[in-house]
């Protein structure tokens, strides 16, 4: 899967490229202090100095892969350990003061308006207690050469980081210690775990490879493997307000379940471009983002989407709600503000077209 993504676009390829070179290795639970010690030479790297993300005026214009709300603030993460935040719904951006890594960061989540976590390459987990201004290492396992792709906290104390080759670590004490585990006893899959999210009912879903979705109905203690009708990779997913679940991924494929994963129905995304991110704005409106400038707009609760292609034709991996009438998309050129409806987006960024009419006429 990693190699196939590399042939499509830099947006996701850059985030995943290093994960194909090594398999998982086991490790003991680490405290935050022990993780810092590991960086200083007690984890196979003698006298290693922590490399901090470089301060740059262009941080918000470099590759950004994920974003989340910390109260009214938007925080985004990406390449080179860049973390940026906006207090005006994406109109302007400030770079985080201290980020103790230069590795690519692939996901970010906030538990409240101050406490958040980010994950990325080198199997790193970062924690912020001040809404993204400063960060500390909570977990670090560079010797595994395996990236984390997604992070999820179902409570303030209980969370997960997971990624390539089913690498999966868990904390039950608010990120102070972490323990590596399998998805479930006897489940030996080594699929890439690309995106984890919690549904309105409290169940946990993970979008993975080969059309596989994992589901937990016991707060992540165990996971069941679910095979969808699709055989390709899912890069992301959304818990919908009506209790249903949508997953999406390569070649414009998206599927939705209304019965907690028992059956799946294909969604008309209006595209054959791979989809990486999405957000539900309200009961009717959903926005998806993907490769080659794809932004998909739904006005029927995510049943059908209309494609609007950005004129830059670049890859976008995430989208969040912005100011009234706007969304903020994140990808190869950093953060971009867009209208939140297809009609206004067409005026702003170029013509809409369908698969049957690629000329845009």
PDB file of C-alpha atoms in Angstrom, residues 116 127 181 194:
ATOM      1  CA  UNK A 116      -3.875  17.763  22.822  1.00  0.00           C
ATOM      2  CA  UNK A 127       1.613  16.401  23.978  1.00  0.00           C
ATOM      3  CA  UNK A 181      -0.292  -4.210  22.200  1.00  0.00           C
ATOM      4  CA  UNK A 194      -4.628   4.984   8.843  1.00  0.00           C
TER       5      UNK A 194
END
